[in-house]
PDB file of C-alpha atoms in Angstrom:
ATOM      1  CA  MET A   1     -62.981  38.567 -74.846  1.00  0.00           C
ATOM      2  CA  ARG A   2     -60.480  38.199 -71.154  1.00  0.00           C
ATOM      3  CA  ALA A   3     -61.873  40.826 -68.662  1.00  0.00           C
ATOM      4  CA  VAL A   4     -60.891  41.872 -65.390  1.00  0.00           C
ATOM      5  CA  ALA A   5     -63.087  43.499 -62.371  1.00  0.00           C
ATOM      6  CA  LEU A   6     -61.550  44.969 -59.175  1.00  0.00           C
ATOM      7  CA  GLY A   7     -63.451  45.538 -56.432  1.00  0.00           C
ATOM      8  CA  GLY A   8     -65.785  43.693 -53.667  1.00  0.00           C
ATOM      9  CA  GLY A   9     -68.826  43.308 -52.142  1.00  0.00           C
ATOM     10  CA  HIS A  10     -71.791  44.353 -53.808  1.00  0.00           C
ATOM     11  CA  GLY A  11     -70.528  46.776 -56.164  1.00  0.00           C
ATOM     12  CA  LEU A  12     -68.159  44.131 -57.612  1.00  0.00           C
ATOM     13  CA  HIS A  13     -71.441  42.210 -57.755  1.00  0.00           C
ATOM     14  CA  ALA A  14     -73.164  44.425 -60.344  1.00  0.00           C
ATOM     15  CA  THR A  15     -69.434  44.707 -62.458  1.00  0.00           C
ATOM     16  CA  LEU A  16     -69.806  40.515 -63.162  1.00  0.00           C
ATOM     17  CA  THR A  17     -73.607  40.590 -63.613  1.00  0.00           C
ATOM     18  CA  ALA A  18     -73.464  43.053 -66.449  1.00  0.00           C
ATOM     19  CA  LEU A  19     -69.576  42.184 -67.883  1.00  0.00           C
ATOM     20  CA  ARG A  20     -70.317  38.504 -67.328  1.00  0.00           C
ATOM     21  CA  ARG A  21     -73.547  39.489 -70.444  1.00  0.00           C
ATOM     22  CA  ILE A  22     -70.368  40.447 -72.173  1.00  0.00           C
ATOM     23  CA  THR A  23     -67.996  37.623 -72.210  1.00  0.00           C
ATOM     24  CA  THR A  24     -67.353  34.484 -70.090  1.00  0.00           C
ATOM     25  CA  GLU A  25     -63.899  34.655 -69.916  1.00  0.00           C
ATOM     26  CA  VAL A  26     -63.974  36.992 -66.337  1.00  0.00           C
ATOM     27  CA  THR A  27     -61.775  37.381 -63.019  1.00  0.00           C
ATOM     28  CA  ALA A  28     -62.376  38.729 -60.841  1.00  0.00           C
ATOM     29  CA  VAL A  29     -60.206  40.908 -58.189  1.00  0.00           C
ATOM     30  CA  VAL A  30     -61.214  40.772 -54.626  1.00  0.00           C
ATOM     31  CA  THR A  31     -60.740  43.237 -51.758  1.00  0.00           C
ATOM     32  CA  VAL A  32     -59.249  41.928 -48.286  1.00  0.00           C
ATOM     33  CA  ALA A  33     -59.892  43.574 -45.385  1.00  0.00           C
ATOM     34  CA  ASP A  34     -63.802  43.134 -44.891  1.00  0.00           C
ATOM     35  CA  ASP A  35     -63.675  43.067 -40.472  1.00  0.00           C
ATOM     36  CA  GLY A  36     -66.765  43.303 -40.180  1.00  0.00           C
ATOM     37  CA  GLY A  37     -69.875  39.923 -39.087  1.00  0.00           C
ATOM     38  CA  SER A  38     -69.193  36.895 -40.260  1.00  0.00           C
ATOM     39  CA  SER A  39     -65.881  37.739 -42.289  1.00  0.00           C
ATOM     40  CA  GLY A  40     -64.686  40.026 -39.579  1.00  0.00           C
ATOM     41  CA  ARG A  41     -64.844  36.657 -37.269  1.00  0.00           C
ATOM     42  CA  LEU A  42     -63.084  34.693 -39.305  1.00  0.00           C
ATOM     43  CA  ARG A  43     -60.987  36.633 -40.109  1.00  0.00           C
ATOM     44  CA  ARG A  44     -60.268  37.141 -36.266  1.00  0.00           C
ATOM     45  CA  GLU A  45     -60.820  33.249 -34.849  1.00  0.00           C
ATOM     46  CA  LEU A  46     -59.200  31.574 -37.741  1.00  0.00           C
ATOM     47  CA  GLY A  47     -56.020  34.040 -39.189  1.00  0.00           C
ATOM     48  CA  LEU A  48     -58.073  33.778 -42.562  1.00  0.00           C
ATOM     49  CA  LEU A  49     -58.678  35.875 -45.724  1.00  0.00           C
ATOM     50  CA  PRO A  50     -61.908  37.969 -44.815  1.00  0.00           C
ATOM     51  CA  PRO A  51     -64.056  35.470 -47.483  1.00  0.00           C
ATOM     52  CA  GLY A  52     -67.757  37.850 -47.458  1.00  0.00           C
ATOM     53  CA  ASP A  53     -66.031  39.224 -50.967  1.00  0.00           C
ATOM     54  CA  LEU A  54     -65.302  36.776 -52.267  1.00  0.00           C
ATOM     55  CA  ARG A  55     -68.860  34.697 -51.725  1.00  0.00           C
ATOM     56  CA  GLN A  56     -70.810  37.671 -52.929  1.00  0.00           C
ATOM     57  CA  ALA A  57     -68.007  37.582 -56.874  1.00  0.00           C
ATOM     58  CA  PHE A  58     -69.263  33.518 -56.670  1.00  0.00           C
ATOM     59  CA  ALA A  59     -72.466  34.050 -55.888  1.00  0.00           C
ATOM     60  CA  ALA A  60     -72.902  36.282 -59.140  1.00  0.00           C
ATOM     61  CA  PHE A  61     -70.953  33.574 -61.237  1.00  0.00           C
ATOM     62  CA  ALA A  62     -73.236  31.332 -59.889  1.00  0.00           C
ATOM     63  CA  ALA A  63     -76.111  33.506 -60.420  1.00  0.00           C
ATOM     64  CA  GLU A  64     -75.148  34.012 -64.017  1.00  0.00           C
ATOM     65  CA  ASP A  65     -73.619  30.730 -64.993  1.00  0.00           C
ATOM     66  CA  GLY A  66     -77.589  29.237 -64.214  1.00  0.00           C
ATOM     67  CA  GLY A  67     -76.466  27.477 -60.846  1.00  0.00           C
ATOM     68  CA  THR A  68     -79.149  29.516 -59.129  1.00  0.00           C
ATOM     69  CA  LEU A  69     -79.712  27.338 -55.997  1.00  0.00           C
ATOM     70  CA  TRP A  70     -76.028  27.613 -55.612  1.00  0.00           C
ATOM     71  CA  ALA A  71     -75.981  31.637 -55.688  1.00  0.00           C
ATOM     72  CA  GLN A  72     -78.899  31.068 -53.080  1.00  0.00           C
ATOM     73  CA  VAL A  73     -77.469  28.295 -51.068  1.00  0.00           C
ATOM     74  CA  PHE A  74     -73.253  30.569 -50.942  1.00  0.00           C
ATOM     75  CA  GLN A  75     -75.744  33.770 -49.889  1.00  0.00           C
ATOM     76  CA  HIS A  76     -77.885  31.679 -47.376  1.00  0.00           C
ATOM     77  CA  ARG A  77     -77.095  33.683 -43.302  1.00  0.00           C
ATOM     78  CA  PHE A  78     -77.565  31.134 -40.747  1.00  0.00           C
ATOM     79  CA  GLY A  79     -80.806  32.519 -37.937  1.00  0.00           C
ATOM     80  CA  GLY A  80     -80.857  31.286 -34.545  1.00  0.00           C
ATOM     81  CA  ASP A  81     -78.727  32.741 -31.731  1.00  0.00           C
ATOM     82  CA  GLY A  82     -76.204  30.023 -31.561  1.00  0.00           C
ATOM     83  CA  ALA A  83     -72.053  30.133 -32.522  1.00  0.00           C
ATOM     84  CA  LEU A  84     -73.067  29.875 -36.899  1.00  0.00           C
ATOM     85  CA  ALA A  85     -75.520  32.480 -36.426  1.00  0.00           C
ATOM     86  CA  GLY A  86     -74.913  35.360 -38.703  1.00  0.00           C
ATOM     87  CA  HIS A  87     -72.548  33.512 -40.621  1.00  0.00           C
ATOM     88  CA  ALA A  88     -72.926  33.123 -44.695  1.00  0.00           C
ATOM     89  CA  VAL A  89     -72.775  29.201 -45.855  1.00  0.00           C
ATOM     90  CA  GLY A  90     -70.495  30.456 -48.759  1.00  0.00           C
ATOM     91  CA  ASN A  91     -67.828  32.624 -46.140  1.00  0.00           C
ATOM     92  CA  LEU A  92     -67.873  28.722 -43.730  1.00  0.00           C
ATOM     93  CA  LEU A  93     -67.778  26.450 -47.267  1.00  0.00           C
ATOM     94  CA  LEU A  94     -64.043  28.870 -48.491  1.00  0.00           C
ATOM     95  CA  ALA A  95     -62.827  29.093 -44.929  1.00  0.00           C
ATOM     96  CA  GLY A  96     -62.875  25.292 -44.550  1.00  0.00           C
ATOM     97  CA  LEU A  97     -61.264  25.138 -48.177  1.00  0.00           C
ATOM     98  CA  PHE A  98     -58.349  27.723 -47.388  1.00  0.00           C
ATOM     99  CA  GLU A  99     -58.170  26.340 -44.311  1.00  0.00           C
ATOM    100  CA  VAL A 100     -57.861  22.556 -45.670  1.00  0.00           C
ATOM    101  CA  LEU A 101     -55.355  23.796 -48.774  1.00  0.00           C
ATOM    102  CA  GLY A 102     -53.367  26.445 -47.006  1.00  0.00           C
ATOM    103  CA  ASP A 103     -53.550  28.066 -50.076  1.00  0.00           C
ATOM    104  CA  PRO A 104     -55.888  30.971 -50.665  1.00  0.00           C
ATOM    105  CA  VAL A 105     -55.394  30.574 -55.320  1.00  0.00           C
ATOM    106  CA  ALA A 106     -55.744  26.733 -54.555  1.00  0.00           C
ATOM    107  CA  ALA A 107     -58.844  27.190 -52.601  1.00  0.00           C
ATOM    108  CA  LEU A 108     -61.188  29.575 -55.040  1.00  0.00           C
ATOM    109  CA  ASP A 109     -59.878  27.526 -57.876  1.00  0.00           C
ATOM    110  CA  GLU A 110     -61.452  24.600 -55.855  1.00  0.00           C
ATOM    111  CA  ALA A 111     -64.161  26.166 -54.819  1.00  0.00           C
ATOM    112  CA  ARG A 112     -64.617  27.217 -59.069  1.00  0.00           C
ATOM    113  CA  ARG A 113     -64.322  23.634 -59.840  1.00  0.00           C
ATOM    114  CA  LEU A 114     -67.113  22.874 -57.071  1.00  0.00           C
ATOM    115  CA  ILE A 115     -69.455  25.351 -57.912  1.00  0.00           C
ATOM    116  CA  GLY A 116     -68.912  24.612 -61.855  1.00  0.00           C
ATOM    117  CA  VAL A 117     -68.647  28.253 -62.999  1.00  0.00           C
ATOM    118  CA  THR A 118     -67.182  29.805 -65.394  1.00  0.00           C
ATOM    119  CA  GLY A 119     -65.800  33.030 -64.031  1.00  0.00           C
ATOM    120  CA  ARG A 120     -62.403  33.361 -61.598  1.00  0.00           C
ATOM    121  CA  VAL A 121     -62.082  34.733 -58.140  1.00  0.00           C
ATOM    122  CA  LEU A 122     -58.803  36.119 -56.780  1.00  0.00           C
ATOM    123  CA  PRO A 123     -57.569  38.093 -53.493  1.00  0.00           C
ATOM    124  CA  MET A 124     -55.993  41.323 -54.374  1.00  0.00           C
ATOM    125  CA  SER A 125     -53.253  39.751 -51.530  1.00  0.00           C
ATOM    126  CA  PRO A 126     -52.793  36.553 -50.339  1.00  0.00           C
ATOM    127  CA  GLU A 127     -52.806  38.368 -47.080  1.00  0.00           C
ATOM    128  CA  PRO A 128     -55.561  39.755 -44.890  1.00  0.00           C
ATOM    129  CA  LEU A 129     -55.498  43.562 -44.992  1.00  0.00           C
ATOM    130  CA  ASP A 130     -56.209  46.663 -43.091  1.00  0.00           C
ATOM    131  CA  ILE A 131     -57.210  50.098 -44.475  1.00  0.00           C
ATOM    132  CA  VAL A 132     -56.807  53.248 -42.291  1.00  0.00           C
ATOM    133  CA  ALA A 133     -58.213  56.579 -42.890  1.00  0.00           C
ATOM    134  CA  GLU A 134     -57.337  59.618 -42.184  1.00  0.00           C
ATOM    135  CA  VAL A 135     -60.959  61.725 -41.552  1.00  0.00           C
ATOM    136  CA  ALA A 136     -61.588  65.145 -40.928  1.00  0.00           C
ATOM    137  CA  GLY A 137     -64.476  65.818 -38.601  1.00  0.00           C
ATOM    138  CA  LEU A 138     -65.036  64.182 -36.422  1.00  0.00           C
ATOM    139  CA  ASP A 139     -63.069  66.504 -33.364  1.00  0.00           C
ATOM    140  CA  GLU A 140     -66.151  69.206 -32.318  1.00  0.00           C
ATOM    141  CA  GLU A 141     -63.197  71.756 -31.129  1.00  0.00           C
ATOM    142  CA  ASP A 142     -61.109  72.301 -34.758  1.00  0.00           C
ATOM    143  CA  GLU A 143     -63.231  70.382 -37.630  1.00  0.00           C
ATOM    144  CA  THR A 144     -60.431  70.844 -40.178  1.00  0.00           C
ATOM    145  CA  ALA A 145     -58.501  68.476 -37.282  1.00  0.00           C
ATOM    146  CA  ILE A 146     -57.156  65.028 -39.153  1.00  0.00           C
ATOM    147  CA  ARG A 147     -57.772  61.504 -36.737  1.00  0.00           C
ATOM    148  CA  ARG A 148     -56.612  58.492 -38.373  1.00  0.00           C
ATOM    149  CA  ILE A 149     -59.444  55.147 -37.416  1.00  0.00           C
ATOM    150  CA  ARG A 150     -58.283  52.050 -38.907  1.00  0.00           C
ATOM    151  CA  GLY A 151     -60.703  49.266 -40.158  1.00  0.00           C
ATOM    152  CA  GLN A 152     -62.946  48.489 -43.274  1.00  0.00           C
ATOM    153  CA  VAL A 153     -66.368  48.833 -40.625  1.00  0.00           C
ATOM    154  CA  ALA A 154     -64.569  52.004 -38.957  1.00  0.00           C
ATOM    155  CA  VAL A 155     -63.724  53.552 -42.618  1.00  0.00           C
ATOM    156  CA  ALA A 156     -67.731  53.066 -44.138  1.00  0.00           C
ATOM    157  CA  SER A 157     -69.140  54.257 -40.910  1.00  0.00           C
ATOM    158  CA  THR A 158     -67.419  56.745 -40.171  1.00  0.00           C
ATOM    159  CA  PRO A 159     -69.834  59.935 -39.810  1.00  0.00           C
ATOM    160  CA  GLY A 160     -66.582  62.160 -40.692  1.00  0.00           C
ATOM    161  CA  ARG A 161     -64.850  62.618 -44.210  1.00  0.00           C
ATOM    162  CA  VAL A 162     -62.620  60.726 -45.011  1.00  0.00           C
ATOM    163  CA  GLN A 163     -59.262  62.528 -47.331  1.00  0.00           C
ATOM    164  CA  ARG A 164     -57.041  59.359 -47.522  1.00  0.00           C
ATOM    165  CA  ILE A 165     -56.349  55.705 -47.059  1.00  0.00           C
ATOM    166  CA  SER A 166     -53.540  53.609 -46.563  1.00  0.00           C
ATOM    167  CA  LEU A 167     -53.446  50.037 -46.461  1.00  0.00           C
ATOM    168  CA  LEU A 168     -51.338  48.019 -43.505  1.00  0.00           C
ATOM    169  CA  SER A 169     -50.078  44.860 -43.733  1.00  0.00           C
ATOM    170  CA  SER A 170     -51.142  41.955 -41.703  1.00  0.00           C
ATOM    171  CA  ARG A 171     -47.075  41.510 -41.122  1.00  0.00           C
ATOM    172  CA  GLY A 172     -47.632  44.169 -38.447  1.00  0.00           C
ATOM    173  CA  SER A 173     -43.649  45.037 -39.484  1.00  0.00           C
ATOM    174  CA  GLY A 174     -44.452  47.769 -42.124  1.00  0.00           C
ATOM    175  CA  GLU A 175     -43.631  46.598 -45.051  1.00  0.00           C
ATOM    176  CA  PRO A 176     -45.890  47.427 -48.077  1.00  0.00           C
ATOM    177  CA  PRO A 177     -49.384  44.757 -48.851  1.00  0.00           C
ATOM    178  CA  ARG A 178     -48.267  41.755 -51.106  1.00  0.00           C
ATOM    179  CA  ALA A 179     -50.706  41.671 -54.272  1.00  0.00           C
ATOM    180  CA  CYS A 180     -51.423  38.236 -54.622  1.00  0.00           C
ATOM    181  CA  GLN A 181     -48.934  37.482 -57.674  1.00  0.00           C
ATOM    182  CA  GLU A 182     -52.611  35.553 -60.174  1.00  0.00           C
ATOM    183  CA  ALA A 183     -54.127  39.232 -59.813  1.00  0.00           C
ATOM    184  CA  VAL A 184     -51.141  40.587 -60.734  1.00  0.00           C
ATOM    185  CA  ASP A 185     -50.315  38.301 -64.061  1.00  0.00           C
ATOM    186  CA  ALA A 186     -54.136  38.862 -64.696  1.00  0.00           C
ATOM    187  CA  VAL A 187     -54.776  42.147 -65.432  1.00  0.00           C
ATOM    188  CA  LEU A 188     -51.304  42.633 -67.222  1.00  0.00           C
ATOM    189  CA  GLY A 189     -53.318  39.418 -69.591  1.00  0.00           C
ATOM    190  CA  ALA A 190     -57.007  41.585 -69.748  1.00  0.00           C
ATOM    191  CA  ASP A 191     -57.940  43.346 -73.131  1.00  0.00           C
ATOM    192  CA  VAL A 192     -59.976  45.536 -70.384  1.00  0.00           C
ATOM    193  CA  VAL A 193     -60.198  45.738 -67.318  1.00  0.00           C
ATOM    194  CA  PHE A 194     -62.750  47.826 -64.620  1.00  0.00           C
ATOM    195  CA  LEU A 195     -62.132  49.194 -61.338  1.00  0.00           C
ATOM    196  CA  GLY A 196     -66.082  51.067 -59.591  1.00  0.00           C
ATOM    197  CA  PRO A 197     -68.386  50.787 -58.659  1.00  0.00           C
ATOM    198  CA  GLY A 198     -68.235  50.175 -54.702  1.00  0.00           C
ATOM    199  CA  SER A 199     -67.611  51.948 -51.390  1.00  0.00           C
ATOM    200  CA  TRP A 200     -64.506  53.922 -52.752  1.00  0.00           C
ATOM    201  CA  PHE A 201     -62.317  54.092 -49.970  1.00  0.00           C
ATOM    202  CA  THR A 202     -62.898  50.375 -49.195  1.00  0.00           C
ATOM    203  CA  SER A 203     -64.164  48.323 -52.041  1.00  0.00           C
ATOM    204  CA  VAL A 204     -62.627  50.215 -55.026  1.00  0.00           C
ATOM    205  CA  LEU A 205     -59.307  52.735 -53.671  1.00  0.00           C
ATOM    206  CA  PRO A 206     -57.871  49.394 -52.121  1.00  0.00           C
ATOM    207  CA  HIS A 207     -56.680  48.257 -54.742  1.00  0.00           C
ATOM    208  CA  LEU A 208     -54.229  50.958 -56.441  1.00  0.00           C
ATOM    209  CA  LEU A 209     -52.818  50.906 -53.144  1.00  0.00           C
ATOM    210  CA  VAL A 210     -51.307  47.913 -53.144  1.00  0.00           C
ATOM    211  CA  PRO A 211     -47.561  48.366 -55.253  1.00  0.00           C
ATOM    212  CA  GLU A 212     -47.061  45.377 -57.532  1.00  0.00           C
ATOM    213  CA  LEU A 213     -51.093  45.735 -58.598  1.00  0.00           C
ATOM    214  CA  HIS A 214     -50.854  49.288 -58.727  1.00  0.00           C
ATOM    215  CA  ASP A 215     -47.613  48.949 -61.264  1.00  0.00           C
ATOM    216  CA  ALA A 216     -49.707  45.997 -63.234  1.00  0.00           C
ATOM    217  CA  LEU A 217     -53.080  49.201 -63.901  1.00  0.00           C
ATOM    218  CA  VAL A 218     -50.361  51.571 -64.643  1.00  0.00           C
ATOM    219  CA  ARG A 219     -48.123  49.422 -67.303  1.00  0.00           C
ATOM    220  CA  THR A 220     -51.091  47.133 -68.446  1.00  0.00           C
ATOM    221  CA  LYS A 221     -52.135  47.477 -72.549  1.00  0.00           C
ATOM    222  CA  ALA A 222     -55.576  46.505 -71.170  1.00  0.00           C
ATOM    223  CA  THR A 223     -58.680  49.093 -72.082  1.00  0.00           C
ATOM    224  CA  LYS A 224     -59.150  50.268 -68.600  1.00  0.00           C
ATOM    225  CA  VAL A 225     -62.826  51.453 -67.389  1.00  0.00           C
ATOM    226  CA  VAL A 226     -63.960  53.078 -63.474  1.00  0.00           C
ATOM    227  CA  ILE A 227     -67.804  52.695 -63.413  1.00  0.00           C
ATOM    228  CA  LEU A 228     -68.845  54.945 -61.180  1.00  0.00           C
ATOM    229  CA  ASN A 229     -71.441  54.540 -57.964  1.00  0.00           C
ATOM    230  CA  LEU A 230     -74.756  55.905 -58.876  1.00  0.00           C
ATOM    231  CA  ILE A 231     -75.070  57.487 -55.428  1.00  0.00           C
ATOM    232  CA  PRO A 232     -72.799  58.931 -52.409  1.00  0.00           C
ATOM    233  CA  GLN A 233     -71.825  56.309 -49.569  1.00  0.00           C
ATOM    234  CA  PRO A 234     -72.743  58.159 -46.082  1.00  0.00           C
ATOM    235  CA  GLY A 235     -69.830  58.886 -43.806  1.00  0.00           C
ATOM    236  CA  GLU A 236     -67.078  57.365 -47.315  1.00  0.00           C
ATOM    237  CA  THR A 237     -68.298  59.815 -50.203  1.00  0.00           C
ATOM    238  CA  ALA A 238     -71.323  61.641 -48.702  1.00  0.00           C
ATOM    239  CA  GLY A 239     -71.133  65.361 -50.673  1.00  0.00           C
ATOM    240  CA  PHE A 240     -68.952  63.673 -53.263  1.00  0.00           C
ATOM    241  CA  SER A 241     -69.949  64.830 -56.815  1.00  0.00           C
ATOM    242  CA  PRO A 242     -69.086  62.061 -59.687  1.00  0.00           C
ATOM    243  CA  GLU A 243     -66.414  63.508 -61.041  1.00  0.00           C
ATOM    244  CA  ARG A 244     -64.502  63.737 -56.961  1.00  0.00           C
ATOM    245  CA  HIS A 245     -64.721  60.427 -56.969  1.00  0.00           C
ATOM    246  CA  LEU A 246     -62.085  60.860 -60.036  1.00  0.00           C
ATOM    247  CA  ASP A 247     -60.384  63.480 -58.149  1.00  0.00           C
ATOM    248  CA  VAL A 248     -59.444  61.141 -55.765  1.00  0.00           C
ATOM    249  CA  LEU A 249     -58.045  57.481 -57.832  1.00  0.00           C
ATOM    250  CA  PHE A 250     -56.131  60.283 -58.991  1.00  0.00           C
ATOM    251  CA  GLU A 251     -55.045  61.714 -55.716  1.00  0.00           C
ATOM    252  CA  HIS A 252     -53.841  57.877 -54.494  1.00  0.00           C
ATOM    253  CA  ALA A 253     -52.377  56.980 -58.107  1.00  0.00           C
ATOM    254  CA  PRO A 254     -51.645  59.659 -60.225  1.00  0.00           C
ATOM    255  CA  ASP A 255     -49.808  57.775 -62.739  1.00  0.00           C
ATOM    256  CA  LEU A 256     -52.846  55.923 -63.787  1.00  0.00           C
ATOM    257  CA  ARG A 257     -54.338  56.488 -66.707  1.00  0.00           C
ATOM    258  CA  VAL A 258     -57.718  55.509 -68.041  1.00  0.00           C
ATOM    259  CA  ASP A 259     -59.944  55.231 -71.388  1.00  0.00           C
ATOM    260  CA  ALA A 260     -63.236  55.483 -69.924  1.00  0.00           C
ATOM    261  CA  VAL A 261     -65.782  56.233 -67.531  1.00  0.00           C
ATOM    262  CA  ILE A 262     -69.164  55.976 -67.370  1.00  0.00           C
ATOM    263  CA  ALA A 263     -71.983  57.215 -65.416  1.00  0.00           C
ATOM    264  CA  ASP A 264     -75.663  57.459 -65.238  1.00  0.00           C
ATOM    265  CA  ARG A 265     -77.346  59.780 -66.724  1.00  0.00           C
ATOM    266  CA  ASP A 266     -79.248  60.795 -64.060  1.00  0.00           C
ATOM    267  CA  SER A 267     -76.731  60.373 -60.931  1.00  0.00           C
ATOM    268  CA  THR A 268     -74.945  62.963 -62.684  1.00  0.00           C
ATOM    269  CA  PRO A 269     -76.037  67.031 -62.258  1.00  0.00           C
ATOM    270  CA  THR A 270     -73.188  68.348 -64.585  1.00  0.00           C
ATOM    271  CA  PRO A 271     -72.100  66.497 -66.484  1.00  0.00           C
ATOM    272  CA  ALA A 272     -69.880  68.645 -68.385  1.00  0.00           C
ATOM    273  CA  ARG A 273     -67.560  69.059 -64.785  1.00  0.00           C
ATOM    274  CA  LEU A 274     -67.817  64.680 -65.831  1.00  0.00           C
ATOM    275  CA  ARG A 275     -66.770  64.749 -69.258  1.00  0.00           C
ATOM    276  CA  ARG A 276     -63.501  67.272 -67.976  1.00  0.00           C
ATOM    277  CA  ALA A 277     -62.552  64.751 -64.870  1.00  0.00           C
ATOM    278  CA  ALA A 278     -62.507  61.838 -67.438  1.00  0.00           C
ATOM    279  CA  ALA A 279     -60.490  63.906 -69.759  1.00  0.00           C
ATOM    280  CA  ASP A 280     -58.380  64.521 -67.186  1.00  0.00           C
ATOM    281  CA  LEU A 281     -57.009  60.866 -66.778  1.00  0.00           C
ATOM    282  CA  GLY A 282     -57.128  60.024 -70.417  1.00  0.00           C
ATOM    283  CA  GLY A 283     -60.355  58.893 -70.799  1.00  0.00           C
ATOM    284  CA  ARG A 284     -63.654  59.985 -72.479  1.00  0.00           C
ATOM    285  CA  ALA A 285     -66.924  59.724 -70.295  1.00  0.00           C
ATOM    286  CA  HIS A 286     -70.149  57.582 -70.844  1.00  0.00           C
ATOM    287  CA  LEU A 287     -73.077  58.714 -70.110  1.00  0.00           C
ATOM    288  CA  ALA A 288     -76.093  56.226 -69.969  1.00  0.00           C
ATOM    289  CA  ASP A 289     -79.421  55.351 -68.213  1.00  0.00           C
ATOM    290  CA  ILE A 290     -77.797  51.928 -66.235  1.00  0.00           C
ATOM    291  CA  ALA A 291     -80.049  52.446 -62.958  1.00  0.00           C
ATOM    292  CA  ASP A 292     -82.929  50.084 -61.921  1.00  0.00           C
ATOM    293  CA  PRO A 293     -85.642  51.123 -62.145  1.00  0.00           C
ATOM    294  CA  ILE A 294     -87.165  49.347 -59.726  1.00  0.00           C
ATOM    295  CA  VAL A 295     -83.949  49.300 -56.653  1.00  0.00           C
ATOM    296  CA  ALA A 296     -82.602  52.704 -56.150  1.00  0.00           C
ATOM    297  CA  GLY A 297     -79.147  52.587 -55.578  1.00  0.00           C
ATOM    298  CA  ARG A 298     -78.556  49.225 -57.749  1.00  0.00           C
ATOM    299  CA  HIS A 299     -77.254  49.509 -61.523  1.00  0.00           C
ATOM    300  CA  ASP A 300     -79.531  47.908 -64.155  1.00  0.00           C
ATOM    301  CA  PRO A 301     -77.738  44.720 -65.703  1.00  0.00           C
ATOM    302  CA  ASP A 302     -78.787  44.781 -69.309  1.00  0.00           C
ATOM    303  CA  ALA A 303     -78.774  48.414 -69.173  1.00  0.00           C
ATOM    304  CA  LEU A 304     -74.530  48.997 -67.552  1.00  0.00           C
ATOM    305  CA  ALA A 305     -74.124  45.933 -70.337  1.00  0.00           C
ATOM    306  CA  SER A 306     -75.358  47.612 -73.141  1.00  0.00           C
ATOM    307  CA  CYS A 307     -72.976  50.581 -72.180  1.00  0.00           C
ATOM    308  CA  MET A 308     -69.752  48.668 -70.772  1.00  0.00           C
ATOM    309  CA  ARG A 309     -69.578  47.749 -74.925  1.00  0.00           C
ATOM    310  CA  GLU A 310     -70.563  51.017 -76.142  1.00  0.00           C
ATOM    311  CA  ALA A 311     -67.706  52.235 -74.061  1.00  0.00           C
ATOM    312  CA  LEU A 312     -65.334  49.418 -75.024  1.00  0.00           C
ATOM    313  CA  GLY A 313     -66.086  50.176 -79.407  1.00  0.00           C
ATOM    314  CA  LEU A 314     -68.134  46.722 -79.062  1.00  0.00           C
ATOM    315  CA  THR A 315     -68.683  45.548 -82.999  1.00  0.00           C
ATOM    316  CA  GLY A 316     -69.434  42.348 -84.562  1.00  0.00           C
ATOM    317  CA  GLY A 317     -70.737  40.422 -82.347  1.00  0.00           C
ATOM    318  CA  GLU A 318     -70.116  39.197 -78.396  1.00  0.00           C
ATOM    319  CA  ASN A 319     -66.239  38.154 -78.497  1.00  0.00           C
ATOM    320  CA  SER A 320     -64.631  41.089 -80.680  1.00  0.00           C
ATOM    321  CA  MET A 321     -63.358  44.252 -79.852  1.00  0.00           C
ATOM    322  CA  GLU A 322     -62.194  47.674 -81.747  1.00  0.00           C
ATOM    323  CA  GLY A 323     -58.757  48.034 -82.410  1.00  0.00           C
ATOM    324  CA  GLN A 324     -57.933  44.668 -81.145  1.00  0.00           C
TER     325      GLN A 324
END
């Protein structure tokens, strides 16, 4: 089963960890709008794709393929207060490959061979992108006034209410962001595509705002599955119900239809509303106990994999799919 997972950060890590329990044919398509921390520093200083979310995907694959040392090394951050302080080893390795090879896809494929993982990691765009958000609630005198803020860190940490986002190309020409062609091909050739969980406005929705990638997600014959977050995120989705996440998804991509929506049972106070919202997008809601019982706010990979199988109608073994 050829699977594609779109997202970024810890949310994509959760999807990949669960998905690798079902199939080895997995491609991660990763957001490239990070402008904070180690990734932001490398992006500003070297003009490269921010490597942090790409690193997270490799770490997820390495851990599932038995390369626990590689996963640990890739995630290791240097301490101290010198020039390397705060940089993750994997970020520096990817940045070096980007500079030496001059092609982000070739660099990521070389990293894949170096680490020895079966999954492929691709950027959603070959160029760094900027997120611009329309935010309400930042003006004390007028709570309804809309302000525009720019940058992933600013959007993720805003005390206001994010209404809508858009993407800007780093070329600064007003042209729409370019898609990574290999990512587009992966979506069109997939049997199943997963979107989410993760930071809704900064890791999930950006994939729908790259025109070629959006069109591929609309046109693909793959089964499309949305995985919802366990808890609202302060700033980005504070006060959001599970069904509100789907409403925002539809507002940003009204032509997109999905086949299934996965949500945690305890995180869904009104299941009937979620089922109606999923039906409005063309899909069916699947509720299960998929939260980690020990670590709050994290998906349990085995439980999530089980719910994925149910949503996909998997029968007769790990790599078969009903109707295909």
